[in-house]
RNA sequence: GGAGGGGUUCCCGAGUGGCCAAAGGGAGCAGACUGUAAAUCUGCCGGCGCAGCCUUCGCAGGUUCAAAUCCUGCCCCCUCCA
């Protein structure tokens, strides 16, 4: 992780360039400049807010984009304010979906929250981060407080939000509780007196609601710094868990590397910009190289994959992941580290095991039927030899590597 | 409160008595090709040691030789009118 800088350690231009990097929209940008200037003058760091709702257990790179932006602010000497939306998460955020998210219990949310915070502090300096749960204020509000909060908004205003509008037009349900969500997020900004709020561009509406609420209580309104929505590995849809097109924060280095190699070429620059720390001038070089053909897209992507692994692990892991990838995909060889699967003698009949059973036991197929199909399609190998007969009874032998497809392996160990 | 529409295999969605383990698309998996786990093409895509059998179409019953399809009750969702 880069060292934190003190406020004003870099020029205002540099500071702005770092903040703008990969940002899709900053609104209003003039206000951001004013705030930055004032911060320098008064030696008062900006309070930069990021709210996360711990609705899932697993974080992926898409979640991380605004977090990395917060890291940037922190490194520039500003005050990070991380809000864990333990209350908002129980509501279900309508963001970008046309189905209401199923509500979580508060206990589930708190359990998730712990994991989140731990993961996020891999990127944020805990000492320079104010961590708050929004249940701290929402948990204390009475019904009349809620009504008062609601009175700040009109239905028409709320329906301006694109997602609500779409659902309204298409006859999809909009839960009343969902209408409250933007107000809650906005109220968070009031509570922490945010100068800047970060988020994906899908948060724009909510961030603007925060500005309105702040103005109403006489606070200087926050500035929104929105990141684009990171596209997933397919290059078409938003990175999301349910679509399965994601790189998880918990993915091992080889997975991260391989998944990165699978993104469409057009996505490379966005990933470079949003996820890596490769300098802006170097990015220009890469862009030019790709454009004039002097840089092979494969090489640009290999570097990207390394950079990404490096950011989440380290250089050593990145190089190892690359070696693994080359071995499995370029040379079509068995990787160095193959998980072992132990076969106990009880699963053998006269020292043999049916190939389908072998695959199931090795976790390479979900059922005998699936295993049969894999064999029938020529997708199964024993020590590199394709198995063609779905009825094959294999004389089990330790050390043999079973392979399904191009990249799923298991080394068999026969228990004695 | 009234009227109407609907709940199908991971998702979307066709199917209104046998030809239905259920069209089509998506996702996923495998094969070919490739710089690639991209794109494209091909195949597979409920379970069972599988030319056969078993379980599935909101839930519970019923009619029938035969039900995802018909009947009864229940649960859930949506739209319109008020």
XYZ file of C-alpha atoms (C1' of nucleotides) in Angstrom:
498
model
C 0.000 0.000 0.000
C 1.234 3.487 -0.787
C 2.257 5.706 2.015
C -0.238 8.242 3.210
C 0.617 11.796 2.356
C -0.080 14.759 4.469
C -2.589 17.306 3.334
C -1.206 19.468 0.561
C 1.870 17.318 -0.028
C 1.163 17.248 -3.744
C 0.065 20.095 -5.956
C -3.607 20.846 -6.330
C -3.404 19.777 -9.969
C -1.944 16.429 -9.038
C -4.491 15.966 -6.332
C -7.306 16.653 -8.752
C -5.830 14.312 -11.328
C -5.723 11.501 -8.786
C -9.293 12.130 -7.738
C -10.476 12.339 -11.322
C -8.719 9.156 -12.327
C -11.374 6.735 -13.515
C -14.167 8.899 -12.085
C -17.234 9.025 -14.253
C -18.791 12.106 -12.793
C -17.985 14.698 -10.180
C -20.819 16.981 -9.255
C -20.407 19.864 -8.952
C -16.760 19.814 -9.885
C -16.181 23.512 -9.056
C -17.327 22.870 -5.528
C -14.828 20.069 -5.177
C -12.036 22.407 -6.206
C -13.238 25.017 -3.729
C -13.361 22.454 -0.969
C -9.879 21.218 -1.770
C -8.518 24.729 -1.772
C -10.210 25.522 1.513
C -8.917 22.302 3.031
C -5.374 23.304 2.168
C -5.839 26.818 3.421
C -7.459 25.851 6.689
C -5.443 22.660 7.139
C -8.716 20.875 7.580
C -8.978 17.542 5.779
C -12.181 16.852 3.881
C -14.564 14.325 5.322
C -14.999 11.772 2.614
C -17.902 9.405 3.061
C -18.452 5.988 1.641
C -21.410 3.895 2.677
C -21.419 0.163 2.212
C -24.331 -2.122 2.836
C -23.193 -5.491 4.084
C -25.765 -7.452 2.140
C -23.524 -10.175 0.841
C -20.777 -12.226 2.264
C -18.381 -12.002 -0.586
C -16.880 -8.815 -1.936
C -15.781 -8.534 -5.532
C -13.812 -5.984 -7.483
C -16.953 -4.115 -8.437
C -17.584 -3.304 -4.789
C -14.056 -2.202 -4.399
C -13.892 0.603 -6.933
C -15.233 3.329 -4.625
C -13.199 1.880 -1.771
C -10.040 2.368 -3.790
C -11.124 5.926 -4.436
C -11.543 6.411 -0.721
C -8.058 5.052 -0.285
C -6.822 7.701 -2.688
C -8.451 10.443 -0.656
C -6.998 9.000 2.478
C -3.553 8.917 0.967
C -4.002 12.543 0.048
C -4.468 13.327 3.707
C -8.246 13.478 3.907
C -10.493 11.914 6.506
C -12.149 8.675 5.450
C -15.594 8.091 6.869
C -16.757 4.561 6.305
C -20.398 3.954 7.031
C -21.570 0.434 7.502
C -25.208 0.434 6.536
C -26.459 -2.010 9.092
C -29.867 -0.344 8.956
C -30.065 0.399 5.281
C -29.016 -3.138 4.451
C -32.048 -4.560 6.160
C -34.205 -2.529 3.794
C -33.058 -3.712 0.455
C -31.559 -1.203 -1.918
C -33.353 -0.878 -5.206
C -30.177 0.199 -6.962
C -29.980 -0.956 -10.499
C -32.313 -3.856 -10.224
C -35.920 -4.262 -11.002
C -36.584 -6.709 -8.251
C -36.665 -5.844 -4.609
C -33.775 -7.388 -2.808
C -34.916 -9.767 -0.111
C -34.522 -8.144 3.264
C -31.892 -9.476 5.626
C -32.220 -9.777 9.337
C -30.218 -7.394 11.412
C -28.164 -10.270 12.768
C -27.216 -11.461 9.308
C -26.224 -7.955 8.432
C -24.055 -7.522 11.493
C -22.362 -10.823 10.770
C -21.620 -9.706 7.222
C -20.502 -6.317 8.431
C -17.662 -7.724 10.444
C -16.293 -9.523 7.439
C -16.659 -6.433 5.312
C -14.810 -4.161 7.654
C -11.949 -6.619 7.931
C -11.674 -6.886 4.175
C -11.921 -3.180 3.593
C -9.168 -2.420 6.054
C -6.820 -4.221 3.751
C -7.110 -1.074 1.663
C -7.859 1.641 4.152
C -5.665 2.750 6.965
C -7.705 1.951 10.085
C -6.073 4.756 12.035
C -7.242 7.332 9.534
C -10.713 5.928 9.118
C -13.825 6.802 11.034
C -15.971 3.696 11.085
C -19.635 4.135 11.927
C -22.733 1.996 11.730
C -25.785 3.914 10.640
C -27.867 2.015 13.175
C -26.292 4.441 15.617
C -28.748 7.116 14.507
C -31.477 5.157 12.753
C -31.796 2.804 15.680
C -32.768 5.712 17.895
C -35.285 7.418 15.690
C -38.903 7.254 16.686
C -41.789 7.134 14.274
C -42.285 10.881 14.368
C -38.616 11.369 13.480
C -39.119 9.111 10.496
C -42.180 11.057 9.395
C -40.222 14.281 9.666
C -37.471 12.820 7.518
C -40.001 11.622 4.953
C -41.551 15.054 4.767
C -38.427 16.343 3.063
C -39.220 14.447 -0.072
C -42.059 14.266 -2.545
C -43.235 11.287 -4.513
C -42.673 13.046 -7.801
C -39.128 13.825 -6.795
C -38.516 10.248 -5.822
C -39.909 8.931 -9.056
C -37.306 10.931 -10.934
C -34.933 8.210 -10.083
C -34.304 6.212 -13.202
C -34.713 2.816 -11.646
C -38.033 3.721 -10.033
C -39.199 5.314 -13.224
C -38.439 2.190 -15.228
C -40.175 -0.037 -12.801
C -43.160 2.266 -12.637
C -43.491 2.325 -16.424
C -43.056 -1.416 -16.766
C -45.488 -2.267 -14.048
C -42.920 -3.726 -11.693
C -43.556 -3.310 -8.002
C -41.868 -0.599 -5.986
C -41.987 -1.246 -2.278
C -42.707 1.793 -0.154
C -39.741 0.926 1.997
C -37.568 1.279 -1.068
C -38.593 4.880 -1.442
C -37.125 5.551 1.956
C -33.727 4.282 0.992
C -32.347 7.398 -0.697
C -33.467 9.477 2.258
C -31.647 7.222 4.647
C -28.488 7.379 2.624
C -28.829 11.132 2.439
C -29.389 11.381 6.143
C -26.158 9.488 6.723
C -24.394 12.376 5.015
C -26.039 14.830 7.379
C -25.019 12.779 10.382
C -21.373 12.542 9.427
C -21.245 16.026 7.888
C -19.753 14.696 4.685
C -17.818 16.984 2.364
C -17.580 14.391 -0.339
C -19.518 11.217 -0.948
C -18.165 8.391 -3.056
C -20.097 5.734 -4.872
C -20.909 4.155 -8.176
C -22.719 6.286 -10.712
C -25.877 4.385 -9.778
C -25.688 6.193 -6.462
C -25.974 9.609 -8.058
C -29.573 10.144 -7.096
C -28.998 9.151 -3.499
C -25.961 11.382 -3.232
C -27.986 14.293 -4.544
C -30.650 13.612 -1.943
C -27.870 13.884 0.623
C -26.984 17.318 -0.739
C -30.583 18.448 -0.402
C -30.905 17.242 3.155
C -27.634 18.857 4.128
C -28.751 22.170 2.685
C -31.987 21.973 4.626
C -30.184 21.668 7.917
C -27.712 24.374 7.003
C -24.680 22.239 6.234
C -22.507 22.865 3.216
C -23.649 20.264 0.693
C -21.389 17.378 -0.174
C -19.800 16.819 -3.551
C -20.419 13.520 -5.320
C -17.515 11.648 -6.843
C -18.927 8.755 -8.792
C -17.102 5.841 -10.327
C -18.377 4.077 -13.384
C -19.999 0.726 -12.904
C -17.343 -1.882 -13.397
C -18.304 -4.288 -16.132
C -17.896 -7.968 -15.432
C -15.764 -10.543 -17.163
C -18.265 -10.886 -19.984
C -17.785 -7.225 -20.855
C -21.529 -6.746 -21.135
C -23.106 -6.656 -17.726
C -22.252 -5.026 -14.460
C -19.935 -7.149 -12.379
C -22.131 -8.980 -9.947
C -22.230 -12.092 -7.941
C -25.523 -13.308 -9.281
C -24.283 -13.103 -12.849
C -21.137 -14.945 -11.911
C -19.003 -12.578 -13.969
C -16.884 -11.373 -11.119
C -13.451 -11.490 -9.595
C -13.847 -12.004 -5.880
C -11.561 -10.363 -3.421
C -11.040 -13.787 -1.946
C -10.118 -15.417 -5.254
C -6.691 -17.011 -5.113
C -4.019 -15.389 -7.297
C -4.300 -17.879 -10.171
C -8.036 -17.321 -10.344
C -7.647 -13.578 -10.404
C -5.011 -13.841 -13.062
C -6.975 -16.242 -15.225
C -10.219 -14.342 -14.881
C -8.483 -11.132 -15.853
C -7.055 -12.815 -18.942
C -10.583 -13.706 -19.950
C -11.961 -10.178 -20.093
C -12.606 -8.750 -23.555
C -9.769 -6.581 -24.820
C -11.958 -3.478 -24.859
C -12.272 -3.642 -21.100
C -8.564 -3.590 -20.425
C -8.090 0.136 -20.129
C -11.027 0.549 -17.785
C -9.635 -2.126 -15.519
C -6.188 -0.572 -15.668
C -7.565 2.779 -14.711
C -9.927 1.698 -11.987
C -8.123 -1.166 -10.348
C -4.389 -0.812 -10.812
C -1.988 1.826 -9.624
C -0.177 2.084 -12.945
C 0.545 5.780 -13.422
C -1.550 7.877 -15.720
C 1.374 8.610 -18.019
C 2.143 4.929 -18.348
C -1.485 4.247 -19.141
C -1.180 6.702 -21.999
C 1.764 4.738 -23.287
C -0.154 1.481 -23.155
C -3.116 3.051 -24.885
C -0.923 4.357 -27.684
C 0.907 1.052 -27.996
C -2.354 -0.816 -28.418
C -3.603 1.715 -30.931
C -0.560 1.661 -33.208
C 0.024 -2.060 -32.853
C 3.410 -1.832 -31.183
C 1.998 -3.483 -28.070
C 0.327 -6.865 -28.431
C -3.013 -6.956 -26.631
C -1.983 -10.223 -25.051
C 1.004 -8.591 -23.418
C -1.028 -5.639 -22.237
C -3.494 -8.029 -20.698
C -0.791 -10.116 -19.089
C 0.560 -7.022 -17.435
C -2.936 -6.042 -16.325
C -3.468 -9.469 -14.797
C -0.158 -9.186 -12.963
C -0.953 -5.694 -11.733
C -4.294 -6.795 -10.396
C -2.872 -9.770 -8.545
C -0.122 -7.512 -7.249
C -2.605 -5.052 -5.889
C -4.438 -7.700 -3.908
C -1.557 -9.991 -3.066
C 2.036 -9.207 -3.990
C 4.509 -9.379 -6.808
C 5.601 -12.901 -6.019
C 2.031 -14.182 -6.165
C 1.518 -12.351 -9.435
C 4.518 -13.995 -11.061
C 3.517 -17.394 -9.744
C 0.008 -16.927 -11.072
C 1.394 -16.019 -14.463
C 3.628 -19.098 -14.498
C 0.630 -21.231 -13.569
C -1.421 -19.731 -16.336
C 1.286 -20.302 -18.937
C 1.749 -23.832 -17.877
C -1.914 -24.764 -17.977
C -3.037 -22.704 -20.937
C -0.050 -22.200 -23.193
C 1.706 -25.490 -22.660
C -1.406 -27.425 -21.747
C 0.369 -29.057 -18.898
C -0.640 -30.145 -15.474
C -0.118 -27.348 -12.969
C 2.432 -27.547 -10.213
C -0.048 -27.543 -7.374
C -2.874 -30.018 -7.839
C -5.259 -30.632 -4.976
C -5.187 -34.172 -3.697
C -8.189 -36.419 -3.380
C -7.995 -39.416 -1.123
C -9.760 -42.602 -2.167
C -10.311 -45.005 0.660
C -10.131 -48.670 -0.144
C -13.809 -49.088 0.667
C -14.662 -47.171 -2.476
C -12.721 -49.633 -4.615
C -13.927 -52.921 -5.961
C -11.029 -55.255 -6.554
C -8.803 -52.230 -6.724
C -10.926 -50.570 -9.366
C -13.294 -47.637 -9.381
C -15.885 -46.661 -11.914
C -14.754 -43.548 -13.747
C -18.013 -41.698 -13.026
C -17.698 -42.387 -9.321
C -14.117 -41.254 -9.416
C -15.115 -37.893 -10.828
C -17.880 -37.458 -8.291
C -15.598 -38.330 -5.398
C -12.941 -35.989 -6.699
C -15.494 -33.206 -6.752
C -15.125 -32.839 -10.493
C -18.714 -33.778 -11.290
C -21.935 -33.248 -9.396
C -23.536 -36.575 -10.229
C -22.849 -39.847 -11.990
C -24.976 -38.628 -14.858
C -22.921 -35.484 -15.264
C -19.736 -37.513 -15.042
C -20.928 -39.848 -17.796
C -21.619 -36.916 -20.031
C -18.217 -35.408 -19.391
C -16.568 -38.674 -20.351
C -18.777 -39.085 -23.400
C -17.770 -35.612 -24.555
C -14.100 -36.335 -24.291
C -13.576 -33.936 -21.424
C -11.948 -36.343 -19.001
C -8.279 -37.317 -18.854
C -6.224 -39.597 -16.647
C -2.588 -38.494 -16.679
C -3.266 -36.732 -19.936
C -4.934 -39.684 -21.645
C -8.500 -39.055 -22.751
C -11.002 -41.503 -21.305
C -13.727 -42.365 -23.787
C -15.747 -45.128 -22.170
C -18.279 -43.930 -19.568
C -18.363 -47.446 -18.142
C -14.620 -47.641 -17.653
C -13.477 -49.190 -14.390
C -10.158 -47.691 -13.552
C -7.505 -49.649 -11.638
C -6.858 -47.003 -9.014
C -3.290 -45.877 -8.580
C -1.851 -43.128 -6.405
C -0.271 -40.143 -8.067
C -2.427 -40.181 -11.178
C -3.941 -36.824 -12.108
C -7.573 -36.716 -13.182
C -8.442 -33.765 -15.341
C -11.817 -32.404 -16.381
C -11.838 -29.823 -19.090
C -8.872 -27.532 -19.380
C -8.398 -26.409 -15.871
C -9.842 -28.682 -13.242
C -7.456 -31.199 -11.765
C -7.172 -33.618 -8.888
C -4.332 -35.896 -7.887
C -5.504 -39.270 -6.676
C -4.157 -40.754 -3.496
C -5.258 -44.289 -2.699
C -5.435 -44.779 1.031
C -3.762 -47.950 2.155
C -64.212 -4.013 -1.770
C -64.909 -5.417 -7.292
C -62.874 -7.363 -12.019
C -59.001 -9.669 -14.479
C -53.970 -11.934 -15.194
C -50.276 -15.151 -13.276
C -46.959 -18.871 -10.272
C -43.067 -24.224 -15.298
C -36.662 -27.290 -14.726
C -30.361 -22.206 -12.249
C -32.795 -17.387 -14.644
C -36.235 -15.577 -18.511
C -40.029 -17.971 -20.977
C -43.237 -21.601 -24.419
C -46.467 -25.500 -23.404
C -53.766 -25.993 -21.827
C -55.159 -34.271 -21.416
C -51.063 -38.782 -24.074
C -45.956 -37.470 -29.286
C -43.295 -33.806 -22.195
C -37.677 -34.601 -18.465
C -41.121 -30.316 -20.940
C -39.861 -25.481 -27.175
C -36.696 -21.120 -27.398
C -33.153 -17.782 -25.165
C -29.581 -16.759 -21.237
C -26.211 -18.758 -17.746
C -23.179 -23.060 -17.023
C -20.193 -27.328 -18.738
C -17.406 -30.062 -22.618
C -15.072 -30.246 -27.649
C -12.751 -27.513 -31.859
C -10.226 -23.063 -32.778
C -7.285 -19.076 -30.358
C -2.609 -14.659 -27.476
C -6.825 -15.722 -23.999
C -10.874 -18.877 -19.211
C -12.421 -13.609 -25.407
C -15.121 -14.206 -30.074
C -17.007 -18.043 -33.183
C -18.709 -22.995 -34.302
C -20.389 -27.953 -32.313
C -22.379 -30.857 -28.448
C -24.346 -31.373 -23.519
C -27.339 -29.282 -19.883
C -33.067 -33.617 -13.374
C -31.459 -38.314 -11.050
C -30.186 -43.622 -11.198
C -23.880 -48.432 -13.252
C -28.681 -45.445 -17.836
C -31.358 -49.149 -24.806
C -34.750 -49.189 -18.919
C -36.454 -46.947 -14.500
C -37.442 -42.945 -10.841
C -38.615 -37.836 -9.315
C -40.059 -32.714 -11.229
C -44.150 -27.847 -13.704
C -46.780 -22.836 -6.250
C -49.101 -26.397 -2.127
C -52.811 -30.257 -0.839
C -56.446 -33.351 -2.593
C -59.567 -35.296 -6.767
C -61.190 -36.900 -12.023
C -58.838 -40.130 -15.826
C -56.047 -46.060 -18.584
C -53.068 -41.296 -18.788
C -52.453 -34.512 -15.824
C -47.617 -29.162 -16.220
C -52.295 -29.339 -18.816
C -59.257 -30.794 -16.270
C -61.920 -30.128 -11.124
C -61.873 -28.476 -5.665
C -59.543 -25.977 -1.693
C -55.332 -23.239 0.007
C -50.876 -19.997 -0.366
C -48.268 -16.186 -3.001
C -47.618 -12.284 -6.885
C -49.276 -8.573 -10.456
C -52.729 -5.175 -13.169
C -57.103 -2.234 -13.571
C -61.490 0.050 -11.144
C -62.888 2.030 -6.203
